[in-house]
PDB file of C-alpha atoms in Angstrom:
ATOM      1  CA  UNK A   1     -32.019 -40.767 -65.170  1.00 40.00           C
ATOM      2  CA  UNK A   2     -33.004 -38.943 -61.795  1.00 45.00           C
ATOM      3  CA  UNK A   3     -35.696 -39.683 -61.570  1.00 40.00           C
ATOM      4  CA  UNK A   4     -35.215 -43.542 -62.336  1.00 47.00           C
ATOM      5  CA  UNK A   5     -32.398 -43.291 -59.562  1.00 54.00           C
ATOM      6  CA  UNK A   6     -34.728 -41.800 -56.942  1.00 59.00           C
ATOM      7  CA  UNK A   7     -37.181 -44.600 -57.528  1.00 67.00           C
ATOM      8  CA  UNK A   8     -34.524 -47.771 -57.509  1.00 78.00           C
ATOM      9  CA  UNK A   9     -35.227 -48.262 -54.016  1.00 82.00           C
ATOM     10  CA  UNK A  10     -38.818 -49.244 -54.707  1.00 85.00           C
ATOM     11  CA  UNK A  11     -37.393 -52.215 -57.142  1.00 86.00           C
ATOM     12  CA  UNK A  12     -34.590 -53.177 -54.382  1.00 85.00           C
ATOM     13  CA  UNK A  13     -37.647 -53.406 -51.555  1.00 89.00           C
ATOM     14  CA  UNK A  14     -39.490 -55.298 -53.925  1.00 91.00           C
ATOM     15  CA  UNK A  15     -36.359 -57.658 -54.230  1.00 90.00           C
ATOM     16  CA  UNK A  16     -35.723 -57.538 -51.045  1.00 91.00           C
ATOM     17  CA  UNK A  17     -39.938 -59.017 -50.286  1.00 93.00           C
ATOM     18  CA  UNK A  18     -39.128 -61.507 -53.533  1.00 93.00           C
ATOM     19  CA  UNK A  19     -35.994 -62.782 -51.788  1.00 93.00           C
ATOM     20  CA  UNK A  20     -38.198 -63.761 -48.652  1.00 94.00           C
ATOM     21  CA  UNK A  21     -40.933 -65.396 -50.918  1.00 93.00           C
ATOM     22  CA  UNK A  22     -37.899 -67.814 -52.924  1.00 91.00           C
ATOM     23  CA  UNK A  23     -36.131 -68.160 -49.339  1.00 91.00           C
ATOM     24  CA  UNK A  24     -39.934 -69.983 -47.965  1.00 92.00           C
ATOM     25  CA  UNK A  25     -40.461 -71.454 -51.290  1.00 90.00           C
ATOM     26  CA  UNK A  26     -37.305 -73.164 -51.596  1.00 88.00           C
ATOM     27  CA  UNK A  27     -37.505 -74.740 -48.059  1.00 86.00           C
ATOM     28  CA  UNK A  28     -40.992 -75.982 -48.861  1.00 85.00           C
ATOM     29  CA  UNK A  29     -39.667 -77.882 -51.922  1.00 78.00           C
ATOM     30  CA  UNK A  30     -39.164 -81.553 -52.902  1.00 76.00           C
ATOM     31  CA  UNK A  31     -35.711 -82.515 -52.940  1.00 70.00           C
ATOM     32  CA  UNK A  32     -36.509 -83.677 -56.859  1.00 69.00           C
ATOM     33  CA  UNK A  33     -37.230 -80.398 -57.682  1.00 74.00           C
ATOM     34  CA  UNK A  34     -34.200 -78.824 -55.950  1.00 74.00           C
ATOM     35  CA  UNK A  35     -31.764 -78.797 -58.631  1.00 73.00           C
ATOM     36  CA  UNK A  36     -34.399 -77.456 -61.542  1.00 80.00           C
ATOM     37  CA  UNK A  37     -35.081 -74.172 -58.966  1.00 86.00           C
ATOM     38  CA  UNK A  38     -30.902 -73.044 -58.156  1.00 86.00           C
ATOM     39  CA  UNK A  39     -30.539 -71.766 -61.924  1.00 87.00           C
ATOM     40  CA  UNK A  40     -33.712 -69.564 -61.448  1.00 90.00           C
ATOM     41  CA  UNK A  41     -32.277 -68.400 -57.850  1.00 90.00           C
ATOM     42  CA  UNK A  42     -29.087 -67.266 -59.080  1.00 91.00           C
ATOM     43  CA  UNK A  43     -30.504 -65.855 -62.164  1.00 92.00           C
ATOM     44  CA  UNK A  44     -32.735 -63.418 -60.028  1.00 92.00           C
ATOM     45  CA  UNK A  45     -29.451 -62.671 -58.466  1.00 91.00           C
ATOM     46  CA  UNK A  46     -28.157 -61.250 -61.410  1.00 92.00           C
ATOM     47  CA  UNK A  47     -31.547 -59.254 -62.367  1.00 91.00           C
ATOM     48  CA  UNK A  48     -31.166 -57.895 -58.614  1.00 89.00           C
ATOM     49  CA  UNK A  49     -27.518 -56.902 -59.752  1.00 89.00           C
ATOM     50  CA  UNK A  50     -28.213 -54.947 -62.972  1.00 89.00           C
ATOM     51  CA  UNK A  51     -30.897 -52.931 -60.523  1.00 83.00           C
ATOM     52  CA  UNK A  52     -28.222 -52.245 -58.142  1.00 82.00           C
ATOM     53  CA  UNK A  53     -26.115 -50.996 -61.195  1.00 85.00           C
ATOM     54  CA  UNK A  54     -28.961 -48.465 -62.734  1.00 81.00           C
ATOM     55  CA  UNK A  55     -28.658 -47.319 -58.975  1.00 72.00           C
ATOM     56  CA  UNK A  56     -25.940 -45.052 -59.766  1.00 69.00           C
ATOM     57  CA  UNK A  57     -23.755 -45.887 -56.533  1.00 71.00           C
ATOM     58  CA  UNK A  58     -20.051 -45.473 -57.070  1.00 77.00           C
ATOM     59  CA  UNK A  59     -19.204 -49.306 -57.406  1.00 78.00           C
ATOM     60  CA  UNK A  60     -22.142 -49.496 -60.204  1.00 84.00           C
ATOM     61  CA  UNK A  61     -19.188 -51.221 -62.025  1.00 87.00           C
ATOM     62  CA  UNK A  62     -19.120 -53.906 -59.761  1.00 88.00           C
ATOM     63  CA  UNK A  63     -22.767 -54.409 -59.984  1.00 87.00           C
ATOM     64  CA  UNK A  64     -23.042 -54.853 -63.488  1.00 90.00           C
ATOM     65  CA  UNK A  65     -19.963 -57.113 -63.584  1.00 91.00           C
ATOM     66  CA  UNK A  66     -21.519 -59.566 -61.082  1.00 90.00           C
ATOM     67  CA  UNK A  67     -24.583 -59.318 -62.497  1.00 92.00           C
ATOM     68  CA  UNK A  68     -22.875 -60.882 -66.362  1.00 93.00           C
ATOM     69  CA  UNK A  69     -20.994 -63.678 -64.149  1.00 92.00           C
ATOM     70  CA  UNK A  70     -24.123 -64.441 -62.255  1.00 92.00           C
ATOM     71  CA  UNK A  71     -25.992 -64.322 -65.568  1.00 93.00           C
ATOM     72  CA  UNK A  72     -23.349 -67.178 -67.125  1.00 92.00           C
ATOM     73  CA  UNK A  73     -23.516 -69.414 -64.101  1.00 90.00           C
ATOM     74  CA  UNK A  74     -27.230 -69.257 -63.874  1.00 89.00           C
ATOM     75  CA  UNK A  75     -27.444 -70.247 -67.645  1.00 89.00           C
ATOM     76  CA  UNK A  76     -24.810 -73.021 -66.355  1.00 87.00           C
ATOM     77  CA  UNK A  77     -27.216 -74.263 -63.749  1.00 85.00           C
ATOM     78  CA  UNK A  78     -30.029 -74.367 -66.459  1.00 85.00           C
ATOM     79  CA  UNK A  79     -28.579 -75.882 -69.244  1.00 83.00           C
ATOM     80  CA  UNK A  80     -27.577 -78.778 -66.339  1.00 73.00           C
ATOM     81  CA  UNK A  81     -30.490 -79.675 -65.345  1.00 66.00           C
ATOM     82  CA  UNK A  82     -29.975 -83.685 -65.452  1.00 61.00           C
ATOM     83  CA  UNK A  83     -26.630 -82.732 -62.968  1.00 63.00           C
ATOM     84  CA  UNK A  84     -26.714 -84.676 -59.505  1.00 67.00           C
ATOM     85  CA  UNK A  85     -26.628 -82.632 -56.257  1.00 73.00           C
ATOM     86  CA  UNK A  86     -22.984 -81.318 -56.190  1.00 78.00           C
ATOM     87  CA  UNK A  87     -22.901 -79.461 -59.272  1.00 80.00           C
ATOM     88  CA  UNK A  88     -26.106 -77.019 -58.378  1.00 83.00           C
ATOM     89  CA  UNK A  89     -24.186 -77.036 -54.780  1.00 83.00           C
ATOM     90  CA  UNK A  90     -20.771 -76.036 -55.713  1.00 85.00           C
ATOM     91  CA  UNK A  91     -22.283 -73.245 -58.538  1.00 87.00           C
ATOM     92  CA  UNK A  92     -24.377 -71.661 -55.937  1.00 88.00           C
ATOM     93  CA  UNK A  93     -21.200 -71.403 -53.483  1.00 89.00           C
ATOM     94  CA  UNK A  94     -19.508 -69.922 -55.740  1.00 90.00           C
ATOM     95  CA  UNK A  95     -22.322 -67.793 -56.466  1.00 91.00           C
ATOM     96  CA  UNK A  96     -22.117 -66.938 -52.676  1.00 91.00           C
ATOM     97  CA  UNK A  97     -18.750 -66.333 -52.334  1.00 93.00           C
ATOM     98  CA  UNK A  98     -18.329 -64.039 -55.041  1.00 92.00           C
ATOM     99  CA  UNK A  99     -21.210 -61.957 -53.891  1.00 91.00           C
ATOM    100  CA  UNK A 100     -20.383 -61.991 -50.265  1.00 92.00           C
ATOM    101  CA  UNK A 101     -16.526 -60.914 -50.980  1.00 93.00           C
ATOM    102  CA  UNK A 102     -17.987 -57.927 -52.885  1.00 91.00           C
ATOM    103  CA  UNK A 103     -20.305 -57.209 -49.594  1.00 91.00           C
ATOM    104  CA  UNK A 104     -17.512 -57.280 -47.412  1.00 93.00           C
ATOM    105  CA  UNK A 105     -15.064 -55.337 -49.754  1.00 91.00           C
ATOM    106  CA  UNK A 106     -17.944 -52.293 -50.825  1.00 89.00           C
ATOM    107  CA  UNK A 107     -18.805 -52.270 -46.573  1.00 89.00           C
ATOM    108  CA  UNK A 108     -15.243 -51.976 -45.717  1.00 90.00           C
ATOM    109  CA  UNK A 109     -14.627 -49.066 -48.189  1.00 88.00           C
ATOM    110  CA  UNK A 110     -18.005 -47.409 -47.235  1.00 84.00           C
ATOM    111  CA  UNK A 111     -17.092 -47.828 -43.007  1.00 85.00           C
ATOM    112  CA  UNK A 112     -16.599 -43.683 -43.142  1.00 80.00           C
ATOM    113  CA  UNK A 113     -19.630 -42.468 -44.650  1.00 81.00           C
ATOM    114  CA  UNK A 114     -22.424 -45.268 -44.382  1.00 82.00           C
ATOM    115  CA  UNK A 115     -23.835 -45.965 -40.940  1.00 84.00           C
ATOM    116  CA  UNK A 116     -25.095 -49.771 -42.106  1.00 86.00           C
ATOM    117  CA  UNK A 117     -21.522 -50.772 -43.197  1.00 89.00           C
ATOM    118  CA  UNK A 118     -20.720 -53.163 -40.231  1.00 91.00           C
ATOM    119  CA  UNK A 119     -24.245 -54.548 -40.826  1.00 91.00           C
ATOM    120  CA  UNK A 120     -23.473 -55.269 -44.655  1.00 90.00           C
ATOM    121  CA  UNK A 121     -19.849 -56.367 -43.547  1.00 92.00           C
ATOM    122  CA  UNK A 122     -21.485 -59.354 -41.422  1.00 93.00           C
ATOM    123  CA  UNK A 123     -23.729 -59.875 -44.131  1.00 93.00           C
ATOM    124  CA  UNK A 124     -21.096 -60.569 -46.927  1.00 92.00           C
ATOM    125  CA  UNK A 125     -18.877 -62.309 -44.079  1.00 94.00           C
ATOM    126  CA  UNK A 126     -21.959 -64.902 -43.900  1.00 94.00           C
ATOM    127  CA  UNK A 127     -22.558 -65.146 -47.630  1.00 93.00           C
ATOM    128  CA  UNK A 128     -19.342 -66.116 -47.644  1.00 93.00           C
ATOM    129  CA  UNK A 129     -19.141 -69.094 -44.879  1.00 93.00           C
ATOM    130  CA  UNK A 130     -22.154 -70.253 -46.463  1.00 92.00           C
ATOM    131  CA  UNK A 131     -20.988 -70.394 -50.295  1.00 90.00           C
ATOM    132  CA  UNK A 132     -17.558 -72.195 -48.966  1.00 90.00           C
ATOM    133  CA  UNK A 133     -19.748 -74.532 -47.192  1.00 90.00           C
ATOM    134  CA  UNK A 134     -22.342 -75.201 -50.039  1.00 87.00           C
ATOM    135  CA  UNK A 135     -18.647 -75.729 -52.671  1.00 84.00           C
ATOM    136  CA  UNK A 136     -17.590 -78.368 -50.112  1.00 81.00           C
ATOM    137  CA  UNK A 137     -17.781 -82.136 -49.566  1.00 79.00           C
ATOM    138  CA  UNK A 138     -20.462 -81.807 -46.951  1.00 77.00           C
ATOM    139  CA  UNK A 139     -23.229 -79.903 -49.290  1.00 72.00           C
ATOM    140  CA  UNK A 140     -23.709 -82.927 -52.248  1.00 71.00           C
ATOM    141  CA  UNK A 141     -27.252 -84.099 -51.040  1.00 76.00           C
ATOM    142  CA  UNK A 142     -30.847 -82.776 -51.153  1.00 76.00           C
ATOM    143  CA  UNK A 143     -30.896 -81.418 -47.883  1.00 82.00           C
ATOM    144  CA  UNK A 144     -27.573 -78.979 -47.355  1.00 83.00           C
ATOM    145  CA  UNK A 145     -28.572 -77.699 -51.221  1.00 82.00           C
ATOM    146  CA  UNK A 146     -31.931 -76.799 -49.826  1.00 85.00           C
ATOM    147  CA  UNK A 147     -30.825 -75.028 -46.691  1.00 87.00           C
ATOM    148  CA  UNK A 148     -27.984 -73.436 -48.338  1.00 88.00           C
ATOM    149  CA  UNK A 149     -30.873 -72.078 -51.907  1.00 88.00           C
ATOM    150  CA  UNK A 150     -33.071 -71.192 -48.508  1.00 90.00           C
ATOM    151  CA  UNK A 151     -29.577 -69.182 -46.716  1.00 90.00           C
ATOM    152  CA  UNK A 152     -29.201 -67.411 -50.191  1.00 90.00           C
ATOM    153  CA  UNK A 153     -33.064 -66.264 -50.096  1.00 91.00           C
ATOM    154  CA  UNK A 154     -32.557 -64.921 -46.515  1.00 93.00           C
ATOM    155  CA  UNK A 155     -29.085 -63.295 -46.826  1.00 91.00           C
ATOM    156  CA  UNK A 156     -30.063 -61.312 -50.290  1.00 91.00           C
ATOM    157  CA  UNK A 157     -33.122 -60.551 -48.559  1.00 92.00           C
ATOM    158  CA  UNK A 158     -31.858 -58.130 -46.077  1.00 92.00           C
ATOM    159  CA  UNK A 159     -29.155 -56.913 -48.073  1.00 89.00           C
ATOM    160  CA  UNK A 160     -31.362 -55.507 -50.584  1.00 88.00           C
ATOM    161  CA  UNK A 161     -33.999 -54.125 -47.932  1.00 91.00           C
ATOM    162  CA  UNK A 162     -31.354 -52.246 -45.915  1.00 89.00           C
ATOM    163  CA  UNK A 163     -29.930 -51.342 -49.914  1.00 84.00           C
ATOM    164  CA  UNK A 164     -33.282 -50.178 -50.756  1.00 85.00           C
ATOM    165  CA  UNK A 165     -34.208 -47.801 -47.084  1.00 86.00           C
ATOM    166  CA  UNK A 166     -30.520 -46.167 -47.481  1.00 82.00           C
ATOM    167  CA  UNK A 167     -31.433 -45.231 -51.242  1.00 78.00           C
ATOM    168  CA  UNK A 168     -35.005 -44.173 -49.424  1.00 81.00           C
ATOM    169  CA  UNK A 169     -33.286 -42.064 -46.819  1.00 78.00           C
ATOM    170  CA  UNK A 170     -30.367 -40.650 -49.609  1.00 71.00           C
ATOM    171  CA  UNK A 171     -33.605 -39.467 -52.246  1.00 66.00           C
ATOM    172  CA  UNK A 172     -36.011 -37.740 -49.826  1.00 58.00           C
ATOM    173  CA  UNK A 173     -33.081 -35.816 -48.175  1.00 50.00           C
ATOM    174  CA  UNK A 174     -31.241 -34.879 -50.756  1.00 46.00           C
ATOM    175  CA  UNK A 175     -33.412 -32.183 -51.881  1.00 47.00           C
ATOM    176  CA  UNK A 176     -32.868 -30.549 -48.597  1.00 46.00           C
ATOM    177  CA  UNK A 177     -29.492 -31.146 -48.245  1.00 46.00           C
ATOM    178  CA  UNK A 178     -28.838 -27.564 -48.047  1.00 51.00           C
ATOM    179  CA  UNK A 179     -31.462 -26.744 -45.408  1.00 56.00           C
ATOM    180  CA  UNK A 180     -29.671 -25.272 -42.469  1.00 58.00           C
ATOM    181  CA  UNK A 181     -31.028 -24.537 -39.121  1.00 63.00           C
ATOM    182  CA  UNK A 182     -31.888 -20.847 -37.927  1.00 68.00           C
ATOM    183  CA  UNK A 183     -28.717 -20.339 -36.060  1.00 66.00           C
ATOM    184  CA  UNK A 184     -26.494 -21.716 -38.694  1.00 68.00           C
ATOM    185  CA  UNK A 185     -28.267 -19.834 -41.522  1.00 69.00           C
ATOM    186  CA  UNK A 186     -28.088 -16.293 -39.780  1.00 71.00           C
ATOM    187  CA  UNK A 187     -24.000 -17.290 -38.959  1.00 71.00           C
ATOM    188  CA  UNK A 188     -23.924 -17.997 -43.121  1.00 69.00           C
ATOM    189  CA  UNK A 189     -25.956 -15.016 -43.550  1.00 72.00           C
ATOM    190  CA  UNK A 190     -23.672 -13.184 -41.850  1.00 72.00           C
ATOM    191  CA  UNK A 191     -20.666 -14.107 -42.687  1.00 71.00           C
ATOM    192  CA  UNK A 192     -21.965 -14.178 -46.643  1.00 74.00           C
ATOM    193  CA  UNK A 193     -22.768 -10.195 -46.106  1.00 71.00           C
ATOM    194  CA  UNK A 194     -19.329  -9.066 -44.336  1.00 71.00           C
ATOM    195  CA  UNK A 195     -17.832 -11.262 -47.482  1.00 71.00           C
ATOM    196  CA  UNK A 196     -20.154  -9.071 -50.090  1.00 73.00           C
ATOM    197  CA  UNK A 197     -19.049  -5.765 -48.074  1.00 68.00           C
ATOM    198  CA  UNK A 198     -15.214  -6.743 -47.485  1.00 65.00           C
ATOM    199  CA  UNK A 199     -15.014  -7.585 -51.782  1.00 69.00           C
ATOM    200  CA  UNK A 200     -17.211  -4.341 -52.876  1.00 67.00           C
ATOM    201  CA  UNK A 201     -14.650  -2.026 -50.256  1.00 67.00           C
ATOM    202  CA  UNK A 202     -11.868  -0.467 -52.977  1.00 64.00           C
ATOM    203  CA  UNK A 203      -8.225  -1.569 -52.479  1.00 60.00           C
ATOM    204  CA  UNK A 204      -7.160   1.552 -50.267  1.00 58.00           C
ATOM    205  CA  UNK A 205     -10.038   1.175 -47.413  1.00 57.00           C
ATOM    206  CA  UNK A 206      -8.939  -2.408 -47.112  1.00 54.00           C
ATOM    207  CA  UNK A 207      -4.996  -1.531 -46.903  1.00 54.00           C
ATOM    208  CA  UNK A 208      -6.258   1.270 -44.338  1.00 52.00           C
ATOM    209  CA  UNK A 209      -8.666  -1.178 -42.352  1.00 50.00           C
ATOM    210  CA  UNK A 210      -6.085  -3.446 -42.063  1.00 50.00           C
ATOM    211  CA  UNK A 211      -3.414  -0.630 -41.304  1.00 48.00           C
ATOM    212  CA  UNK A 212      -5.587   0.159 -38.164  1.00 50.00           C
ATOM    213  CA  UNK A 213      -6.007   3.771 -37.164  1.00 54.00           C
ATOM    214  CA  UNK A 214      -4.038   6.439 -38.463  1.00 51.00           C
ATOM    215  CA  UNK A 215      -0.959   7.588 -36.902  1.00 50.00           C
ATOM    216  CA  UNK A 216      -0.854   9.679 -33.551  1.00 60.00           C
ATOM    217  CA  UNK A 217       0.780  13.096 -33.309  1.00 67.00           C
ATOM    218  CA  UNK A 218       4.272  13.314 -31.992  1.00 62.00           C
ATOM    219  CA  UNK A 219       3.224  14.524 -28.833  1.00 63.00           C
ATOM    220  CA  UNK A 220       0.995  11.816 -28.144  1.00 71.00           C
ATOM    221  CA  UNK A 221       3.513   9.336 -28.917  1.00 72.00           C
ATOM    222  CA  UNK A 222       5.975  11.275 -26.522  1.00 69.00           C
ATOM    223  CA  UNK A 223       3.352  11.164 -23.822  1.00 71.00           C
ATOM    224  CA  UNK A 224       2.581   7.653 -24.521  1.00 74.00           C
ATOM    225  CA  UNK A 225       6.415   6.648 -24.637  1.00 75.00           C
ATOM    226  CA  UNK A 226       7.584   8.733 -21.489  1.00 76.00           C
ATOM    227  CA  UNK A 227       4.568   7.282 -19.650  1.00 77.00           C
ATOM    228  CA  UNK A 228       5.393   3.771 -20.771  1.00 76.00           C
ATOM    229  CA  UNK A 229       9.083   4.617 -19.486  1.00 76.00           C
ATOM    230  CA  UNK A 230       7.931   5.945 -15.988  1.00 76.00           C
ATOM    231  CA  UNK A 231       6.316   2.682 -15.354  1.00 77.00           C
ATOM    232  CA  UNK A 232       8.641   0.550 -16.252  1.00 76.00           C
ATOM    233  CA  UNK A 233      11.787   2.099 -13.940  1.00 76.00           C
ATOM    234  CA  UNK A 234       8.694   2.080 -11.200  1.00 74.00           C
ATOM    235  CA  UNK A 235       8.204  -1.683 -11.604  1.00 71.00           C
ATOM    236  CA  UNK A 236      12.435  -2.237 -11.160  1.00 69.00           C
ATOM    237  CA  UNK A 237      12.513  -0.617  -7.906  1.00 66.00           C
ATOM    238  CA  UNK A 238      13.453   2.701  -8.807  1.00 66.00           C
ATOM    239  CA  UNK A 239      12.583   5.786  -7.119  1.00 61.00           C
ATOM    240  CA  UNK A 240      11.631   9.588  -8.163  1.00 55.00           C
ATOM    241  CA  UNK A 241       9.972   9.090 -10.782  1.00 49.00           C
ATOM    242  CA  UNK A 242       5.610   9.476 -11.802  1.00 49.00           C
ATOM    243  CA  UNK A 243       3.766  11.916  -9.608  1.00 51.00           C
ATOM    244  CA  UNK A 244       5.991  11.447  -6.357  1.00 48.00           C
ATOM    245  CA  UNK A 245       8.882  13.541  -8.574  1.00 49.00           C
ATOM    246  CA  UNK A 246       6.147  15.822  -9.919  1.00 49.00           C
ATOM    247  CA  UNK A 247       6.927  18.786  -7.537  1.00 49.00           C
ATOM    248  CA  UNK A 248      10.882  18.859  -8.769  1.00 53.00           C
ATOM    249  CA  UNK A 249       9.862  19.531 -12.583  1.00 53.00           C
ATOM    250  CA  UNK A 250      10.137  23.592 -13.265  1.00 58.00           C
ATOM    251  CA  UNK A 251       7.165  25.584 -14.002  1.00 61.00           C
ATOM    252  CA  UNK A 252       8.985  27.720 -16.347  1.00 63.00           C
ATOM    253  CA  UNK A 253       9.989  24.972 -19.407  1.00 61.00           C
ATOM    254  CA  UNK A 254       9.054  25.539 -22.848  1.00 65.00           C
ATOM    255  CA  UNK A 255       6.463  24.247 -24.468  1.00 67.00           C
ATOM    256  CA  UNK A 256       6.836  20.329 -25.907  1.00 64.00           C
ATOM    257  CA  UNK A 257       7.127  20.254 -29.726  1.00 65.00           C
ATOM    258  CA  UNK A 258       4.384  18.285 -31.612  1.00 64.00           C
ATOM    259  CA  UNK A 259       6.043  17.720 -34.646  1.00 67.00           C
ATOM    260  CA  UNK A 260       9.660  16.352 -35.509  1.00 67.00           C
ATOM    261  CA  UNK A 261      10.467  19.121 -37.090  1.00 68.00           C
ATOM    262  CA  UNK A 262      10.006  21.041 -33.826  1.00 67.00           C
ATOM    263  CA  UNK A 263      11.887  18.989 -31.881  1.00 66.00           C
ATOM    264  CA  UNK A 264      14.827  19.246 -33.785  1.00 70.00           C
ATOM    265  CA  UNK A 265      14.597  22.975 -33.939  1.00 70.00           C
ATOM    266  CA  UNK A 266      14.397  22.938 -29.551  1.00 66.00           C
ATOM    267  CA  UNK A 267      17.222  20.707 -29.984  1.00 64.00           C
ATOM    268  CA  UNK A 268      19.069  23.008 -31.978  1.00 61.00           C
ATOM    269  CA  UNK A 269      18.127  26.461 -29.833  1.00 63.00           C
ATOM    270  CA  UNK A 270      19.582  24.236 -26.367  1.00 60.00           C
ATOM    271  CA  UNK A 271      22.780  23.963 -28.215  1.00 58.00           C
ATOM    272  CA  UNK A 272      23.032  27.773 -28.614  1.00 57.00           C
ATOM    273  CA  UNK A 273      21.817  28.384 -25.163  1.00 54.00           C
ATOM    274  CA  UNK A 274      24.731  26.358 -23.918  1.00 53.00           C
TER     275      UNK A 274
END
């Protein structure tokens, strides 16, 4: 099924060439023959359909539901041969009204993540204009039928050549679509070998590397707290303290404790002094 989806845009180009060859061929017709050649128009709109739907594109749905109606009103158009002007006219309007609605709804959906939508959008507004035209008073002789079989040709034309170079563009990328350039793929080879390290590092080196480094002794957080003190009583103004109130400190002072348990013994030995 790939591989039948990876080659659908050959059949849509090869629509999309057909659609050109019926668009010239109808305007080169006979107005006698006119009304024989709309059931084989709109019945190659349906085969075109059913392609679109073995496509595999997220509205295939759609596709193969347009391509049943346009199958009925094709066999419509050919069972009705004998029909004057107006009945070939107001089937393939409808034809093109249906079709361009679904355009203009699948574009508008699309807008975010297909660069052609706006192009498709004008498309199916078109196909529209033109089928309400064609089911009107104004298309019931020869000549709007065959410029309106001829608009069909053109319209269908391009939207199955720009349907057929976007499948092109989606099947020979999409085997690289993981191919990263060298910056990004050392960043993902990076940040795929810190992930490998960080999961394979037991439970208590992460709680530790997240911890930080181990706890200071109690004289370095003394230090580091007195020293944090001194500056901030320097930055409100006050004087005698830092080095210029070095020279009034005794020589003769016992030693600071490092531990808690130290300081609470000095604490206890200045209350029997006193």
């Amino acid at each position: 099924m790939t591989v039948v989806r990876d080659s659908m845009w050959g059949f849509l180009m090869f629509a999309g060439v057909a659609w050109l060859a019926i668009a010239w061929s109808v305007l080169r017709l006979e107005p006698v023959d006119v009304a024989a050649v709309a059931g084989p128009v709109v019945l190659f709109g349906a085969l075109c359909e059913a392609v679109r739907a073995l496509a595999g594109t997220r509205t295939w749905w759609l596709n193969a539901g347009m391509s049943l109606l346009f199958a009925a009103t094709a066999g419509v158009l050919l069972l009705g041969r004998d029909a004057t002007y107006a009945t070939p006219a107001s089937l393939v309007g409808w034809f093109l009204m249906v079709r361009g609605a679904l355009d203009v709804a699948v574009s508008t959906m699309n807008r975010g993540t297909d660069r052609t939508w706006g192009l498709v959008l004008a498309l199916g507004v078109t196909q529209v204009g033109l089928g309400f035209y064609a089911a009107g008073p104004l298309a019931r002789a020869t000549d709007p039928v065959i410029l309106v079989l001829g608009g069909v040709g053109v319209l269908r034309a391009i939207a199955d050549l720009v349907t057929a170079l976007r499948l092109r563009e989606v099947s020979g990328v999409r085997h690289e679509v993981l191919h990263l350039t060298p910056e990004r793929a050392a960043g993902v080879a990076g940040y795929s070998a810190g992930l490998t390290d960080f999961e394979e590092t037991p439970q208590t080196a992460r709680a530790k590397h997240r911890a930080g480094p181990g706890p200071k002794t109690f004289h370095d957080e003394v230090v580091r707290t007195t020293k944090d003190l001194d500056s901030m009583i320097a930055q409100a103004g006050v004087t005698g303290t830092g080095a210029a109130a070095a020279h009034r400190v005794p020589d003769d002072l016992p030693p600071v404790p490092d531990t808690p348990e130290g300081a609470e013994e000095a604490a206890v030995g200045d209350e029997k002094h006193h």
